[in-house]
């Protein structure tokens, strides 16, 4: 056994604007505590990433996303933006 466990969490919100503001405030707090987050845009979504800690955050549509793997975060953003169409987690080899 080894490596970083693959984890993703989605938090649904009823106010995407406030949720994104909360996420930006949270990232600011984490940076004040010494974490080094980089900001990038992936398909229109703002992604906050700290590759050294294996933590990735994004606010997309009605969801806040937290993940331990950047590829999984991007796949989840794709799925949300496509309206949920596409491969299910059950059929994804990463989850077998």
PDB file of N, CA and C in Angstrom:
ATOM      1  N   UNK A   1       0.848  -1.171   0.000  1.00  0.00           N
ATOM      2  CA  UNK A   1       0.000   0.000   0.000  1.00  0.00           C
ATOM      3  C   UNK A   1       0.891   1.230   0.000  1.00  0.00           C
ATOM      4  N   UNK A   2       0.459   2.248  -0.637  1.00  0.00           N
ATOM      5  CA  UNK A   2       1.244   3.467  -0.656  1.00  0.00           C
ATOM      6  C   UNK A   2       0.593   4.502  -1.531  1.00  0.00           C
ATOM      7  N   UNK A   3       1.180   5.635  -1.540  1.00  0.00           N
ATOM      8  CA  UNK A   3       0.644   6.711  -2.352  1.00  0.00           C
ATOM      9  C   UNK A   3      -0.486   7.442  -1.652  1.00  0.00           C
ATOM     10  N   UNK A   4      -0.968   8.434  -2.324  1.00  0.00           N
ATOM     11  CA  UNK A   4      -2.039   9.267  -1.786  1.00  0.00           C
ATOM     12  C   UNK A   4      -3.381   8.591  -2.068  1.00  0.00           C
ATOM     13  N   UNK A   5      -4.219   8.430  -1.063  1.00  0.00           N
ATOM     14  CA  UNK A   5      -5.551   7.865  -1.303  1.00  0.00           C
ATOM     15  C   UNK A   5      -6.355   8.777  -2.225  1.00  0.00           C
ATOM     16  N   UNK A   6      -7.093   8.177  -3.145  1.00  0.00           N
ATOM     17  CA  UNK A   6      -7.924   8.953  -4.059  1.00  0.00           C
ATOM     18  C   UNK A   6      -9.231   9.274  -3.347  1.00  0.00           C
ATOM     19  N   UNK A   7      -9.543  10.566  -3.234  1.00  0.00           N
ATOM     20  CA  UNK A   7     -10.719  11.023  -2.522  1.00  0.00           C
ATOM     21  C   UNK A   7     -11.314  12.210  -3.251  1.00  0.00           C
ATOM     22  N   UNK A   8     -12.633  12.253  -3.279  1.00  0.00           N
ATOM     23  CA  UNK A   8     -13.321  13.434  -3.776  1.00  0.00           C
ATOM     24  C   UNK A   8     -14.573  13.642  -2.938  1.00  0.00           C
ATOM     25  N   UNK A   9     -14.882  14.902  -2.673  1.00  0.00           N
ATOM     26  CA  UNK A   9     -16.101  15.246  -1.943  1.00  0.00           C
ATOM     27  C   UNK A   9     -16.779  16.388  -2.674  1.00  0.00           C
ATOM     28  N   UNK A  10     -18.078  16.267  -2.846  1.00  0.00           N
ATOM     29  CA  UNK A  10     -18.874  17.323  -3.454  1.00  0.00           C
ATOM     30  C   UNK A  10     -19.848  17.851  -2.414  1.00  0.00           C
ATOM     31  N   UNK A  11     -19.920  19.158  -2.325  1.00  0.00           N
ATOM     32  CA  UNK A  11     -20.847  19.807  -1.409  1.00  0.00           C
ATOM     33  C   UNK A  11     -21.789  20.635  -2.265  1.00  0.00           C
ATOM     34  N   UNK A  12     -23.069  20.282  -2.241  1.00  0.00           N
ATOM     35  CA  UNK A  12     -24.037  21.027  -3.044  1.00  0.00           C
ATOM     36  C   UNK A  12     -24.443  22.294  -2.302  1.00  0.00           C
ATOM     37  N   UNK A  13     -24.625  23.359  -3.063  1.00  0.00           N
ATOM     38  CA  UNK A  13     -24.985  24.645  -2.485  1.00  0.00           C
ATOM     39  C   UNK A  13     -26.202  25.215  -3.203  1.00  0.00           C
ATOM     40  N   UNK A  14     -26.907  26.089  -2.532  1.00  0.00           N
ATOM     41  CA  UNK A  14     -28.035  26.771  -3.163  1.00  0.00           C
ATOM     42  C   UNK A  14     -27.653  28.179  -3.603  1.00  0.00           C
ATOM     43  N   UNK A  15     -26.436  28.603  -3.278  1.00  0.00           N
ATOM     44  CA  UNK A  15     -25.969  29.940  -3.638  1.00  0.00           C
ATOM     45  C   UNK A  15     -24.523  29.851  -4.130  1.00  0.00           C
ATOM     46  N   UNK A  16     -24.344  29.588  -5.441  1.00  0.00           N
ATOM     47  CA  UNK A  16     -22.990  29.410  -5.977  1.00  0.00           C
ATOM     48  C   UNK A  16     -22.069  30.610  -5.774  1.00  0.00           C
ATOM     49  N   UNK A  17     -22.598  31.803  -5.788  1.00  0.00           N
ATOM     50  CA  UNK A  17     -21.769  32.998  -5.615  1.00  0.00           C
ATOM     51  C   UNK A  17     -21.190  33.037  -4.200  1.00  0.00           C
ATOM     52  N   UNK A  18     -22.026  32.789  -3.217  1.00  0.00           N
ATOM     53  CA  UNK A  18     -21.536  32.766  -1.827  1.00  0.00           C
ATOM     54  C   UNK A  18     -20.591  31.595  -1.601  1.00  0.00           C
ATOM     55  N   UNK A  19     -20.881  30.473  -2.239  1.00  0.00           N
ATOM     56  CA  UNK A  19     -20.012  29.298  -2.079  1.00  0.00           C
ATOM     57  C   UNK A  19     -18.624  29.587  -2.633  1.00  0.00           C
ATOM     58  N   UNK A  20     -18.554  30.243  -3.787  1.00  0.00           N
ATOM     59  CA  UNK A  20     -17.250  30.576  -4.357  1.00  0.00           C
ATOM     60  C   UNK A  20     -16.524  31.573  -3.450  1.00  0.00           C
ATOM     61  N   UNK A  21     -17.258  32.537  -2.900  1.00  0.00           N
ATOM     62  CA  UNK A  21     -16.660  33.487  -1.960  1.00  0.00           C
ATOM     63  C   UNK A  21     -16.127  32.794  -0.719  1.00  0.00           C
ATOM     64  N   UNK A  22     -16.888  31.827  -0.197  1.00  0.00           N
ATOM     65  CA  UNK A  22     -16.424  31.049   0.947  1.00  0.00           C
ATOM     66  C   UNK A  22     -15.136  30.314   0.601  1.00  0.00           C
ATOM     67  N   UNK A  23     -15.098  29.686  -0.589  1.00  0.00           N
ATOM     68  CA  UNK A  23     -13.907  28.939  -0.989  1.00  0.00           C
ATOM     69  C   UNK A  23     -12.697  29.858  -1.102  1.00  0.00           C
ATOM     70  N   UNK A  24     -12.882  31.036  -1.677  1.00  0.00           N
ATOM     71  CA  UNK A  24     -11.771  31.987  -1.785  1.00  0.00           C
ATOM     72  C   UNK A  24     -11.286  32.418  -0.406  1.00  0.00           C
ATOM     73  N   UNK A  25     -12.229  32.641   0.533  1.00  0.00           N
ATOM     74  CA  UNK A  25     -11.847  32.989   1.911  1.00  0.00           C
ATOM     75  C   UNK A  25     -11.088  31.835   2.569  1.00  0.00           C
ATOM     76  N   UNK A  26     -11.550  30.600   2.344  1.00  0.00           N
ATOM     77  CA  UNK A  26     -10.897  29.419   2.926  1.00  0.00           C
ATOM     78  C   UNK A  26      -9.472  29.267   2.402  1.00  0.00           C
ATOM     79  N   UNK A  27      -9.303  29.452   1.090  1.00  0.00           N
ATOM     80  CA  UNK A  27      -7.966  29.363   0.497  1.00  0.00           C
ATOM     81  C   UNK A  27      -7.069  30.453   1.093  1.00  0.00           C
ATOM     82  N   UNK A  28      -7.599  31.662   1.262  1.00  0.00           N
ATOM     83  CA  UNK A  28      -6.833  32.741   1.891  1.00  0.00           C
ATOM     84  C   UNK A  28      -6.376  32.359   3.291  1.00  0.00           C
ATOM     85  N   UNK A  29      -7.285  31.756   4.067  1.00  0.00           N
ATOM     86  CA  UNK A  29      -6.929  31.289   5.412  1.00  0.00           C
ATOM     87  C   UNK A  29      -5.819  30.244   5.345  1.00  0.00           C
ATOM     88  N   UNK A  30      -5.956  29.249   4.447  1.00  0.00           N
ATOM     89  CA  UNK A  30      -4.942  28.199   4.326  1.00  0.00           C
ATOM     90  C   UNK A  30      -3.589  28.773   3.920  1.00  0.00           C
ATOM     91  N   UNK A  31      -3.599  29.767   3.049  1.00  0.00           N
ATOM     92  CA  UNK A  31      -2.340  30.405   2.647  1.00  0.00           C
ATOM     93  C   UNK A  31      -1.726  31.173   3.811  1.00  0.00           C
ATOM     94  N   UNK A  32      -2.558  31.829   4.618  1.00  0.00           N
ATOM     95  CA  UNK A  32      -2.053  32.523   5.803  1.00  0.00           C
ATOM     96  C   UNK A  32      -1.407  31.550   6.786  1.00  0.00           C
ATOM     97  N   UNK A  33      -1.859  30.286   6.749  1.00  0.00           N
ATOM     98  CA  UNK A  33      -1.306  29.242   7.617  1.00  0.00           C
ATOM     99  C   UNK A  33      -0.064  28.589   7.024  1.00  0.00           C
ATOM    100  N   UNK A  34       0.382  29.065   5.844  1.00  0.00           N
ATOM    101  CA  UNK A  34       1.626  28.569   5.268  1.00  0.00           C
ATOM    102  C   UNK A  34       1.486  27.645   4.075  1.00  0.00           C
ATOM    103  N   UNK A  35       0.267  27.359   3.654  1.00  0.00           N
ATOM    104  CA  UNK A  35       0.068  26.531   2.462  1.00  0.00           C
ATOM    105  C   UNK A  35       0.280  27.361   1.207  1.00  0.00           C
ATOM    106  N   UNK A  36       0.670  26.705   0.142  1.00  0.00           N
ATOM    107  CA  UNK A  36       0.981  27.408  -1.108  1.00  0.00           C
ATOM    108  C   UNK A  36       0.029  26.954  -2.212  1.00  0.00           C
ATOM    109  N   UNK A  37      -1.068  27.674  -2.386  1.00  0.00           N
ATOM    110  CA  UNK A  37      -2.057  27.332  -3.409  1.00  0.00           C
ATOM    111  C   UNK A  37      -1.804  28.123  -4.683  1.00  0.00           C
ATOM    112  N   UNK A  38      -1.900  27.442  -5.795  1.00  0.00           N
ATOM    113  CA  UNK A  38      -1.838  28.064  -7.111  1.00  0.00           C
ATOM    114  C   UNK A  38      -3.267  28.122  -7.645  1.00  0.00           C
ATOM    115  N   UNK A  39      -3.568  29.155  -8.393  1.00  0.00           N
ATOM    116  CA  UNK A  39      -4.896  29.314  -8.972  1.00  0.00           C
ATOM    117  C   UNK A  39      -4.789  29.154 -10.472  1.00  0.00           C
ATOM    118  N   UNK A  40      -5.703  28.370 -11.040  1.00  0.00           N
ATOM    119  CA  UNK A  40      -5.746  28.212 -12.495  1.00  0.00           C
ATOM    120  C   UNK A  40      -7.202  28.083 -12.917  1.00  0.00           C
ATOM    121  N   UNK A  41      -7.420  28.245 -14.189  1.00  0.00           N
ATOM    122  CA  UNK A  41      -8.762  28.090 -14.749  1.00  0.00           C
ATOM    123  C   UNK A  41      -8.781  26.805 -15.564  1.00  0.00           C
ATOM    124  N   UNK A  42      -9.751  25.941 -15.262  1.00  0.00           N
ATOM    125  CA  UNK A  42      -9.944  24.718 -16.033  1.00  0.00           C
ATOM    126  C   UNK A  42     -11.363  24.748 -16.586  1.00  0.00           C
ATOM    127  N   UNK A  43     -11.475  24.914 -17.899  1.00  0.00           N
ATOM    128  CA  UNK A  43     -12.776  24.949 -18.586  1.00  0.00           C
ATOM    129  C   UNK A  43     -13.742  25.920 -17.919  1.00  0.00           C
ATOM    130  N   UNK A  44     -13.227  27.093 -17.571  1.00  0.00           N
ATOM    131  CA  UNK A  44     -14.060  28.142 -16.988  1.00  0.00           C
ATOM    132  C   UNK A  44     -14.198  28.076 -15.478  1.00  0.00           C
ATOM    133  N   UNK A  45     -13.715  27.015 -14.850  1.00  0.00           N
ATOM    134  CA  UNK A  45     -13.819  26.867 -13.399  1.00  0.00           C
ATOM    135  C   UNK A  45     -12.501  27.271 -12.741  1.00  0.00           C
ATOM    136  N   UNK A  46     -12.579  28.010 -11.662  1.00  0.00           N
ATOM    137  CA  UNK A  46     -11.388  28.371 -10.908  1.00  0.00           C
ATOM    138  C   UNK A  46     -10.990  27.192 -10.032  1.00  0.00           C
ATOM    139  N   UNK A  47      -9.750  26.749 -10.203  1.00  0.00           N
ATOM    140  CA  UNK A  47      -9.217  25.613  -9.448  1.00  0.00           C
ATOM    141  C   UNK A  47      -8.079  26.118  -8.564  1.00  0.00           C
ATOM    142  N   UNK A  48      -8.121  25.724  -7.298  1.00  0.00           N
ATOM    143  CA  UNK A  48      -7.051  26.033  -6.355  1.00  0.00           C
ATOM    144  C   UNK A  48      -6.320  24.724  -6.085  1.00  0.00           C
ATOM    145  N   UNK A  49      -4.996  24.741  -6.266  1.00  0.00           N
ATOM    146  CA  UNK A  49      -4.241  23.500  -6.138  1.00  0.00           C
ATOM    147  C   UNK A  49      -3.001  23.700  -5.294  1.00  0.00           C
ATOM    148  N   UNK A  50      -2.767  22.727  -4.431  1.00  0.00           N
ATOM    149  CA  UNK A  50      -1.530  22.649  -3.667  1.00  0.00           C
ATOM    150  C   UNK A  50      -0.973  21.257  -3.938  1.00  0.00           C
ATOM    151  N   UNK A  51      -0.124  21.165  -4.964  1.00  0.00           N
ATOM    152  CA  UNK A  51       0.395  19.872  -5.400  1.00  0.00           C
ATOM    153  C   UNK A  51       1.228  19.198  -4.313  1.00  0.00           C
ATOM    154  N   UNK A  52       1.886  19.979  -3.461  1.00  0.00           N
ATOM    155  CA  UNK A  52       2.721  19.370  -2.426  1.00  0.00           C
ATOM    156  C   UNK A  52       1.876  18.701  -1.343  1.00  0.00           C
ATOM    157  N   UNK A  53       0.639  19.153  -1.158  1.00  0.00           N
ATOM    158  CA  UNK A  53      -0.245  18.574  -0.143  1.00  0.00           C
ATOM    159  C   UNK A  53      -1.311  17.667  -0.757  1.00  0.00           C
ATOM    160  N   UNK A  54      -1.325  17.567  -2.075  1.00  0.00           N
ATOM    161  CA  UNK A  54      -2.323  16.754  -2.775  1.00  0.00           C
ATOM    162  C   UNK A  54      -3.747  17.174  -2.408  1.00  0.00           C
ATOM    163  N   UNK A  55      -3.998  18.484  -2.455  1.00  0.00           N
ATOM    164  CA  UNK A  55      -5.329  19.009  -2.156  1.00  0.00           C
ATOM    165  C   UNK A  55      -5.721  19.967  -3.267  1.00  0.00           C
ATOM    166  N   UNK A  56      -6.936  19.746  -3.796  1.00  0.00           N
ATOM    167  CA  UNK A  56      -7.440  20.533  -4.923  1.00  0.00           C
ATOM    168  C   UNK A  56      -8.874  20.937  -4.617  1.00  0.00           C
ATOM    169  N   UNK A  57      -9.196  22.204  -4.874  1.00  0.00           N
ATOM    170  CA  UNK A  57     -10.524  22.734  -4.618  1.00  0.00           C
ATOM    171  C   UNK A  57     -11.044  23.416  -5.882  1.00  0.00           C
ATOM    172  N   UNK A  58     -12.361  23.399  -6.055  1.00  0.00           N
ATOM    173  CA  UNK A  58     -12.989  24.157  -7.138  1.00  0.00           C
ATOM    174  C   UNK A  58     -14.440  24.444  -6.758  1.00  0.00           C
ATOM    175  N   UNK A  59     -14.981  25.503  -7.337  1.00  0.00           N
ATOM    176  CA  UNK A  59     -16.403  25.808  -7.236  1.00  0.00           C
ATOM    177  C   UNK A  59     -16.947  25.753  -8.658  1.00  0.00           C
ATOM    178  N   UNK A  60     -17.888  24.835  -8.888  1.00  0.00           N
ATOM    179  CA  UNK A  60     -18.423  24.611 -10.228  1.00  0.00           C
ATOM    180  C   UNK A  60     -19.935  24.476 -10.138  1.00  0.00           C
ATOM    181  N   UNK A  61     -20.636  25.363 -10.833  1.00  0.00           N
ATOM    182  CA  UNK A  61     -22.097  25.295 -10.784  1.00  0.00           C
ATOM    183  C   UNK A  61     -22.580  25.375  -9.351  1.00  0.00           C
ATOM    184  N   UNK A  62     -23.384  24.395  -8.948  1.00  0.00           N
ATOM    185  CA  UNK A  62     -23.938  24.365  -7.599  1.00  0.00           C
ATOM    186  C   UNK A  62     -23.084  23.564  -6.618  1.00  0.00           C
ATOM    187  N   UNK A  63     -21.818  23.312  -6.954  1.00  0.00           N
ATOM    188  CA  UNK A  63     -20.990  22.434  -6.125  1.00  0.00           C
ATOM    189  C   UNK A  63     -19.650  23.050  -5.749  1.00  0.00           C
ATOM    190  N   UNK A  64     -19.219  22.756  -4.521  1.00  0.00           N
ATOM    191  CA  UNK A  64     -17.829  22.922  -4.104  1.00  0.00           C
ATOM    192  C   UNK A  64     -17.226  21.527  -4.191  1.00  0.00           C
ATOM    193  N   UNK A  65     -16.024  21.437  -4.731  1.00  0.00           N
ATOM    194  CA  UNK A  65     -15.366  20.147  -4.893  1.00  0.00           C
ATOM    195  C   UNK A  65     -14.040  20.173  -4.150  1.00  0.00           C
ATOM    196  N   UNK A  66     -13.767  19.094  -3.425  1.00  0.00           N
ATOM    197  CA  UNK A  66     -12.484  18.882  -2.760  1.00  0.00           C
ATOM    198  C   UNK A  66     -11.978  17.533  -3.237  1.00  0.00           C
ATOM    199  N   UNK A  67     -10.728  17.487  -3.685  1.00  0.00           N
ATOM    200  CA  UNK A  67     -10.184  16.227  -4.195  1.00  0.00           C
ATOM    201  C   UNK A  67      -8.726  16.071  -3.801  1.00  0.00           C
ATOM    202  N   UNK A  68      -8.267  14.821  -3.814  1.00  0.00           N
ATOM    203  CA  UNK A  68      -6.862  14.530  -3.535  1.00  0.00           C
ATOM    204  C   UNK A  68      -6.086  14.222  -4.813  1.00  0.00           C
ATOM    205  N   UNK A  69      -6.762  14.347  -5.959  1.00  0.00           N
ATOM    206  CA  UNK A  69      -6.151  14.018  -7.246  1.00  0.00           C
ATOM    207  C   UNK A  69      -6.626  15.029  -8.283  1.00  0.00           C
ATOM    208  N   UNK A  70      -5.691  15.692  -8.965  1.00  0.00           N
ATOM    209  CA  UNK A  70      -6.082  16.749  -9.912  1.00  0.00           C
ATOM    210  C   UNK A  70      -6.846  16.191 -11.112  1.00  0.00           C
ATOM    211  N   UNK A  71      -6.469  15.001 -11.582  1.00  0.00           N
ATOM    212  CA  UNK A  71      -7.199  14.410 -12.711  1.00  0.00           C
ATOM    213  C   UNK A  71      -8.647  14.120 -12.332  1.00  0.00           C
ATOM    214  N   UNK A  72      -8.845  13.591 -11.141  1.00  0.00           N
ATOM    215  CA  UNK A  72     -10.195  13.304 -10.677  1.00  0.00           C
ATOM    216  C   UNK A  72     -11.004  14.588 -10.534  1.00  0.00           C
ATOM    217  N   UNK A  73     -10.379  15.646 -10.041  1.00  0.00           N
ATOM    218  CA  UNK A  73     -11.058  16.934  -9.939  1.00  0.00           C
ATOM    219  C   UNK A  73     -11.500  17.402 -11.325  1.00  0.00           C
ATOM    220  N   UNK A  74     -10.613  17.328 -12.303  1.00  0.00           N
ATOM    221  CA  UNK A  74     -10.952  17.765 -13.661  1.00  0.00           C
ATOM    222  C   UNK A  74     -12.030  16.883 -14.282  1.00  0.00           C
ATOM    223  N   UNK A  75     -11.982  15.572 -14.047  1.00  0.00           N
ATOM    224  CA  UNK A  75     -13.031  14.673 -14.550  1.00  0.00           C
ATOM    225  C   UNK A  75     -14.382  15.023 -13.938  1.00  0.00           C
ATOM    226  N   UNK A  76     -14.381  15.393 -12.677  1.00  0.00           N
ATOM    227  CA  UNK A  76     -15.619  15.761 -11.996  1.00  0.00           C
ATOM    228  C   UNK A  76     -16.158  17.076 -12.540  1.00  0.00           C
ATOM    229  N   UNK A  77     -15.280  18.039 -12.786  1.00  0.00           N
ATOM    230  CA  UNK A  77     -15.705  19.303 -13.399  1.00  0.00           C
ATOM    231  C   UNK A  77     -16.330  19.018 -14.760  1.00  0.00           C
ATOM    232  N   UNK A  78     -15.684  18.168 -15.558  1.00  0.00           N
ATOM    233  CA  UNK A  78     -16.230  17.810 -16.872  1.00  0.00           C
ATOM    234  C   UNK A  78     -17.633  17.216 -16.727  1.00  0.00           C
ATOM    235  N   UNK A  79     -17.794  16.324 -15.779  1.00  0.00           N
ATOM    236  CA  UNK A  79     -19.081  15.646 -15.579  1.00  0.00           C
ATOM    237  C   UNK A  79     -20.160  16.644 -15.160  1.00  0.00           C
ATOM    238  N   UNK A  80     -19.845  17.543 -14.249  1.00  0.00           N
ATOM    239  CA  UNK A  80     -20.815  18.546 -13.808  1.00  0.00           C
ATOM    240  C   UNK A  80     -21.201  19.446 -14.978  1.00  0.00           C
ATOM    241  N   UNK A  81     -20.215  19.892 -15.731  1.00  0.00           N
ATOM    242  CA  UNK A  81     -20.488  20.804 -16.838  1.00  0.00           C
ATOM    243  C   UNK A  81     -21.245  20.131 -17.978  1.00  0.00           C
ATOM    244  N   UNK A  82     -21.148  18.814 -18.093  1.00  0.00           N
ATOM    245  CA  UNK A  82     -21.865  18.105 -19.154  1.00  0.00           C
ATOM    246  C   UNK A  82     -23.277  17.724 -18.724  1.00  0.00           C
ATOM    247  N   UNK A  83     -23.653  18.109 -17.512  1.00  0.00           N
ATOM    248  CA  UNK A  83     -24.975  17.763 -17.025  1.00  0.00           C
ATOM    249  C   UNK A  83     -25.057  16.346 -16.484  1.00  0.00           C
ATOM    250  N   UNK A  84     -23.916  15.746 -16.207  1.00  0.00           N
ATOM    251  CA  UNK A  84     -23.902  14.403 -15.641  1.00  0.00           C
ATOM    252  C   UNK A  84     -23.835  13.310 -16.677  1.00  0.00           C
ATOM    253  N   UNK A  85     -23.713  13.653 -17.940  1.00  0.00           N
ATOM    254  CA  UNK A  85     -23.614  12.636 -18.984  1.00  0.00           C
ATOM    255  C   UNK A  85     -22.186  12.116 -19.058  1.00  0.00           C
ATOM    256  N   UNK A  86     -22.031  10.879 -19.383  1.00  0.00           N
ATOM    257  CA  UNK A  86     -20.702  10.315 -19.540  1.00  0.00           C
ATOM    258  C   UNK A  86     -20.492   9.123 -18.649  1.00  0.00           C
ATOM    259  N   UNK A  87     -19.235   8.761 -18.478  1.00  0.00           N
ATOM    260  CA  UNK A  87     -18.865   7.570 -17.725  1.00  0.00           C
ATOM    261  C   UNK A  87     -19.215   7.724 -16.246  1.00  0.00           C
ATOM    262  N   UNK A  88     -19.753   6.672 -15.660  1.00  0.00           N
ATOM    263  CA  UNK A  88     -20.045   6.684 -14.234  1.00  0.00           C
ATOM    264  C   UNK A  88     -18.790   6.296 -13.457  1.00  0.00           C
ATOM    265  N   UNK A  89     -18.769   6.605 -12.164  1.00  0.00           N
ATOM    266  CA  UNK A  89     -17.654   6.196 -11.323  1.00  0.00           C
ATOM    267  C   UNK A  89     -17.551   4.675 -11.291  1.00  0.00           C
ATOM    268  N   UNK A  90     -18.686   4.018 -11.336  1.00  0.00           N
ATOM    269  CA  UNK A  90     -18.705   2.549 -11.300  1.00  0.00           C
ATOM    270  C   UNK A  90     -17.925   1.936 -12.469  1.00  0.00           C
ATOM    271  N   UNK A  91     -18.023   2.580 -13.629  1.00  0.00           N
ATOM    272  CA  UNK A  91     -17.336   2.029 -14.798  1.00  0.00           C
ATOM    273  C   UNK A  91     -15.939   2.611 -15.006  1.00  0.00           C
ATOM    274  N   UNK A  92     -15.543   3.565 -14.154  1.00  0.00           N
ATOM    275  CA  UNK A  92     -14.222   4.172 -14.260  1.00  0.00           C
ATOM    276  C   UNK A  92     -13.189   3.233 -13.642  1.00  0.00           C
ATOM    277  N   UNK A  93     -12.123   2.877 -14.397  1.00  0.00           N
ATOM    278  CA  UNK A  93     -11.114   1.949 -13.874  1.00  0.00           C
ATOM    279  C   UNK A  93     -10.452   2.390 -12.563  1.00  0.00           C
ATOM    280  N   UNK A  94     -10.413   3.703 -12.302  1.00  0.00           N
ATOM    281  CA  UNK A  94      -9.812   4.185 -11.054  1.00  0.00           C
ATOM    282  C   UNK A  94     -10.583   3.706  -9.820  1.00  0.00           C
ATOM    283  N   UNK A  95     -11.841   3.335 -10.014  1.00  0.00           N
ATOM    284  CA  UNK A  95     -12.694   2.965  -8.890  1.00  0.00           C
ATOM    285  C   UNK A  95     -13.035   1.480  -8.879  1.00  0.00           C
ATOM    286  N   UNK A  96     -12.264   0.686  -9.593  1.00  0.00           N
ATOM    287  CA  UNK A  96     -12.499  -0.767  -9.627  1.00  0.00           C
ATOM    288  C   UNK A  96     -11.737  -1.456  -8.525  1.00  0.00           C
TER     289      UNK A  96
END
